[in-house]
Amino acid sequence: MTRIFEVIGQLIILSGETLYFLLARKPEFKAWVVQFYNLGVKSLSITNITILFTGMVLALQASFALSNFGAELYIGDLVSLSIVRELGPVLTALLVGGRVGAGITAELGSMKITQQLDAMRAMATSPIYKLVVPRVVACIICLPILTIISSALGILGGLLLSSMELNIGGYFYLARVMNALDVEDIAAGLSKTFFFGYFIGIIACNNGMRVEGGADGVGHATTDTVVSASILVLISDFFLTKIFHLIAG
């Protein structure tokens, strides 16, 4: 329990320092662009493929259940709402947390054990400004974009399955999707991703900058990042869903 409160304190302090440097210093857009590419563009393939086939599987499973009630025509409603509100944001965050979070922790951890962070401090350069801010900002900005793209592909996956296996016309499927979704659904799904991106980025950076020991320490910190980020994404998803439901009335 003491360890949990210690980590929470570390995350709060690092968050405050990150916010300070973000607001008080001129942004290094070149470093930001590099991180956008490394964390965002390079994650497109894994998120898109995963959510595409998730949409197809969801449509297939929904057809089995809905066929008992003669309601196969509502597959578009079920797939679109499930992906936009929950599966798209959460699965994308889990995938990015595994790939990006582990990468950030390993990179910063390697810099820590090779004393590169100490060298930056000795030259009056803040590692938080140079290393943490670009990565956290990239996670916060890239995750919503990845979610939009992957969610669209997930709905497309449902369309492909419905057209090929269930003989549901593409136009009708899309009409049901448009009828089922509204602005509140899209806003609720996307709003979560900003929190998810922040959690992934700040946990990964904190673990990386606090690595102890050698290569074993980096490995343990990387594993801890993936596990912690995944758990926090799932827990926060529940509470954020409750909050958005209360706000929407």
Coordinates of C-alpha atoms in Angstrom, one line a residue:
M1 CA 0.0 0.0 0.0
T2 CA 2.9 2.4 0.8
R3 CA 4.3 1.7 -2.6
I4 CA 1.0 2.6 -4.3
F5 CA 0.9 6.0 -2.5
E6 CA 4.6 6.6 -3.3
V7 CA 4.0 6.0 -7.1
I8 CA 0.9 8.2 -7.0
G9 CA 3.0 11.0 -5.4
Q10 CA 5.7 10.5 -8.1
L11 CA 3.1 10.8 -10.9
I12 CA 1.5 13.9 -9.4
I13 CA 4.9 15.6 -9.1
L14 CA 6.0 14.6 -12.6
S15 CA 2.6 15.8 -14.0
G16 CA 3.1 19.2 -12.3
E17 CA 6.6 19.6 -13.6
T18 CA 5.5 18.5 -17.1
L19 CA 2.6 21.0 -17.1
Y20 CA 5.0 23.8 -15.9
F21 CA 7.5 23.2 -18.7
L22 CA 4.7 22.8 -21.2
L23 CA 3.3 26.3 -20.3
A24 CA 6.5 28.1 -19.3
R25 CA 8.9 27.1 -22.0
K26 CA 8.7 27.5 -25.8
P27 CA 7.7 24.2 -27.4
E28 CA 10.3 22.3 -29.3
F29 CA 8.1 21.5 -32.3
K30 CA 10.8 19.4 -34.0
A31 CA 11.0 17.1 -31.0
W32 CA 7.2 16.9 -30.9
V33 CA 7.0 16.0 -34.6
V34 CA 9.5 13.2 -34.1
Q35 CA 7.5 11.8 -31.2
F36 CA 4.2 12.1 -33.2
Y37 CA 5.8 10.0 -35.8
N38 CA 7.3 7.4 -33.5
L39 CA 4.3 7.1 -31.2
G40 CA 1.5 7.8 -33.6
V41 CA 2.3 6.9 -37.2
K42 CA 4.2 3.8 -36.2
S43 CA 1.2 2.6 -34.2
L44 CA -1.3 2.8 -37.1
S45 CA -0.8 -0.7 -38.4
I46 CA -1.3 -2.6 -35.1
T47 CA -4.3 -0.5 -34.1
N48 CA -6.0 -0.5 -37.5
I49 CA -5.6 -4.3 -38.1
T50 CA -6.8 -5.2 -34.6
I51 CA -9.9 -3.0 -34.6
L52 CA -10.8 -3.9 -38.2
F53 CA -11.0 -7.6 -37.3
T54 CA -12.6 -6.8 -33.9
G55 CA -15.4 -5.1 -35.9
M56 CA -15.7 -8.2 -38.1
V57 CA -15.8 -10.6 -35.1
L58 CA -18.3 -8.4 -33.3
A59 CA -20.6 -8.4 -36.3
L60 CA -20.3 -12.2 -36.6
Q61 CA -21.1 -12.8 -32.9
A62 CA -23.9 -10.3 -33.0
S63 CA -25.5 -12.1 -36.0
F64 CA -25.6 -15.3 -33.9
A65 CA -27.4 -13.6 -31.0
L66 CA -29.7 -11.3 -33.0
S67 CA -30.8 -14.1 -35.4
N68 CA -32.7 -15.6 -32.5
F69 CA -34.9 -12.6 -32.5
G70 CA -34.9 -11.9 -36.2
A71 CA -33.0 -8.7 -35.6
E72 CA -29.9 -9.2 -37.8
L73 CA -30.7 -5.9 -39.5
Y74 CA -29.6 -4.1 -36.3
I75 CA -26.0 -5.3 -36.5
G76 CA -24.9 -1.9 -37.7
D77 CA -26.3 -0.3 -34.6
L78 CA -24.6 -2.7 -32.3
V79 CA -21.2 -2.7 -34.0
S80 CA -21.1 1.1 -34.3
L81 CA -22.1 1.9 -30.7
S82 CA -19.9 -0.8 -29.2
I83 CA -16.8 0.4 -31.1
V84 CA -17.3 4.1 -30.9
R85 CA -18.2 4.2 -27.2
E86 CA -16.0 1.5 -25.8
L87 CA -14.0 -1.0 -27.9
G88 CA -12.4 1.6 -30.1
P89 CA -11.0 3.8 -27.4
V90 CA -10.1 1.1 -24.9
L91 CA -8.5 -1.4 -27.3
T92 CA -6.6 1.4 -29.0
A93 CA -5.3 2.6 -25.6
L94 CA -4.3 -0.9 -24.6
L95 CA -2.4 -1.5 -27.8
V96 CA -0.7 1.9 -27.7
G97 CA 0.0 1.3 -24.0
G98 CA 1.7 -2.0 -24.8
R99 CA 3.7 -0.7 -27.7
V100 CA 4.4 2.9 -26.9
G101 CA 4.5 2.7 -23.2
A102 CA 7.0 -0.1 -23.2
G103 CA 9.1 1.8 -25.8
I104 CA 9.2 5.0 -23.8
T105 CA 10.1 3.3 -20.6
A106 CA 12.9 1.3 -22.3
E107 CA 14.3 4.3 -24.0
L108 CA 14.3 6.6 -20.9
G109 CA 15.4 3.7 -18.7
S110 CA 18.4 3.1 -20.9
M111 CA 19.3 6.7 -20.8
K112 CA 19.0 6.6 -17.0
I113 CA 21.4 3.7 -16.5
T114 CA 23.9 5.1 -18.9
Q115 CA 23.8 8.4 -17.0
Q116 CA 22.6 10.4 -20.0
L117 CA 19.9 12.0 -17.8
D118 CA 22.6 13.1 -15.3
A119 CA 24.6 14.5 -18.1
M120 CA 21.6 16.6 -19.3
R121 CA 21.1 18.0 -15.8
A122 CA 24.9 18.8 -15.5
M123 CA 24.5 20.9 -18.6
A124 CA 21.5 22.7 -17.1
T125 CA 19.1 21.0 -19.4
S126 CA 15.9 19.6 -17.9
P127 CA 15.2 16.0 -19.0
I128 CA 11.5 16.7 -18.3
Y129 CA 11.5 19.5 -20.8
K130 CA 13.5 17.7 -23.4
L131 CA 12.2 14.1 -23.0
V132 CA 9.0 13.9 -21.0
V133 CA 7.0 16.8 -22.4
P134 CA 7.2 15.8 -26.1
R135 CA 6.3 12.2 -25.3
V136 CA 3.4 13.0 -23.0
V137 CA 2.0 15.5 -25.5
A138 CA 2.4 13.1 -28.3
C139 CA 0.5 10.4 -26.4
I140 CA -2.4 12.8 -25.6
I141 CA -2.7 14.1 -29.1
C142 CA -2.0 10.9 -31.1
L143 CA -4.3 8.5 -29.2
P144 CA -7.6 10.4 -30.2
I145 CA -6.4 10.4 -33.8
L146 CA -5.6 6.7 -33.8
T147 CA -8.9 6.0 -32.2
I148 CA -10.9 7.9 -34.9
I149 CA -9.1 6.0 -37.7
S150 CA -9.3 2.6 -36.0
S151 CA -12.9 3.0 -35.0
A152 CA -13.8 3.9 -38.6
L153 CA -12.0 0.7 -39.7
G154 CA -13.8 -1.3 -37.1
I155 CA -17.2 -0.2 -38.4
L156 CA -15.9 -0.9 -41.9
G157 CA -15.0 -4.4 -40.7
G158 CA -18.6 -4.9 -39.6
L159 CA -19.8 -3.7 -43.0
L160 CA -17.5 -6.2 -44.8
L161 CA -18.7 -9.1 -42.7
S162 CA -22.4 -8.1 -43.0
S163 CA -22.2 -7.7 -46.7
M164 CA -20.2 -10.9 -47.4
E165 CA -21.8 -13.3 -44.8
L166 CA -25.2 -11.9 -43.9
N167 CA -26.3 -10.4 -47.2
I168 CA -27.0 -7.1 -45.6
G169 CA -26.6 -4.2 -48.0
G170 CA -23.8 -1.8 -47.4
Y171 CA -26.1 1.2 -47.8
F172 CA -28.5 -0.2 -45.3
Y173 CA -25.7 -1.0 -42.8
L174 CA -24.3 2.5 -43.0
A175 CA -27.8 4.0 -42.7
R176 CA -28.2 2.0 -39.4
V177 CA -24.8 3.3 -38.3
M178 CA -25.7 6.9 -38.9
N179 CA -29.1 6.4 -37.2
A180 CA -27.5 4.8 -34.1
L181 CA -24.6 7.2 -33.5
D182 CA -25.0 10.8 -32.3
V183 CA -22.6 13.5 -31.2
E184 CA -22.7 12.5 -27.6
D185 CA -21.6 9.0 -28.4
I186 CA -18.6 10.2 -30.4
A187 CA -17.7 12.9 -27.9
A188 CA -17.9 10.4 -25.0
G189 CA -15.6 7.9 -26.8
L190 CA -13.1 10.5 -27.9
S191 CA -13.0 12.3 -24.6
K192 CA -11.7 9.2 -22.8
T193 CA -8.7 8.9 -25.1
F194 CA -7.2 12.2 -23.9
F195 CA -7.1 10.8 -20.4
F196 CA -5.9 7.4 -21.6
G197 CA -3.1 9.1 -23.5
Y198 CA -2.1 11.1 -20.5
F199 CA -2.0 8.1 -18.3
I200 CA 0.1 6.0 -20.7
G201 CA 2.6 8.8 -21.3
I202 CA 3.1 9.9 -17.7
I203 CA 3.4 6.3 -16.3
A204 CA 5.8 5.3 -19.0
C205 CA 8.0 8.4 -18.5
N206 CA 7.9 8.1 -14.7
N207 CA 8.9 4.4 -14.7
G208 CA 11.7 5.1 -17.3
M209 CA 13.2 7.9 -15.3
R210 CA 13.3 5.9 -12.1
V211 CA 14.9 2.8 -13.4
E212 CA 17.4 1.3 -10.9
G213 CA 20.1 -1.2 -11.7
G214 CA 21.1 -2.4 -15.2
A215 CA 19.3 -4.2 -18.0
D216 CA 17.1 -6.2 -15.5
G217 CA 15.9 -2.9 -14.1
V218 CA 14.8 -1.7 -17.5
G219 CA 13.0 -5.0 -18.1
H220 CA 11.1 -4.8 -14.9
A221 CA 10.2 -1.1 -15.4
T222 CA 9.0 -1.9 -18.9
T223 CA 6.8 -4.7 -17.7
D224 CA 5.5 -2.5 -14.9
T225 CA 4.5 0.2 -17.4
V226 CA 2.5 -2.1 -19.6
V227 CA 0.7 -3.7 -16.6
S228 CA 0.1 -0.4 -14.8
A229 CA -1.1 1.5 -17.9
S230 CA -3.4 -1.3 -18.9
I231 CA -5.0 -1.6 -15.5
L232 CA -5.4 2.2 -15.2
V233 CA -7.0 2.5 -18.6
L234 CA -9.6 -0.2 -17.7
I235 CA -10.3 1.3 -14.3
S236 CA -10.6 4.9 -15.6
D237 CA -12.8 3.7 -18.5
F238 CA -15.4 2.6 -16.0
F239 CA -15.4 5.9 -14.0
L240 CA -15.2 8.1 -17.1
T241 CA -18.2 6.2 -18.6
K242 CA -20.2 6.8 -15.4
I243 CA -19.3 10.5 -15.4
F244 CA -20.2 11.0 -19.1
H245 CA -23.5 9.1 -18.5
L246 CA -24.3 11.4 -15.6
I247 CA -23.4 14.5 -17.6
A248 CA -25.5 13.4 -20.6
G249 CA -28.4 12.8 -18.2

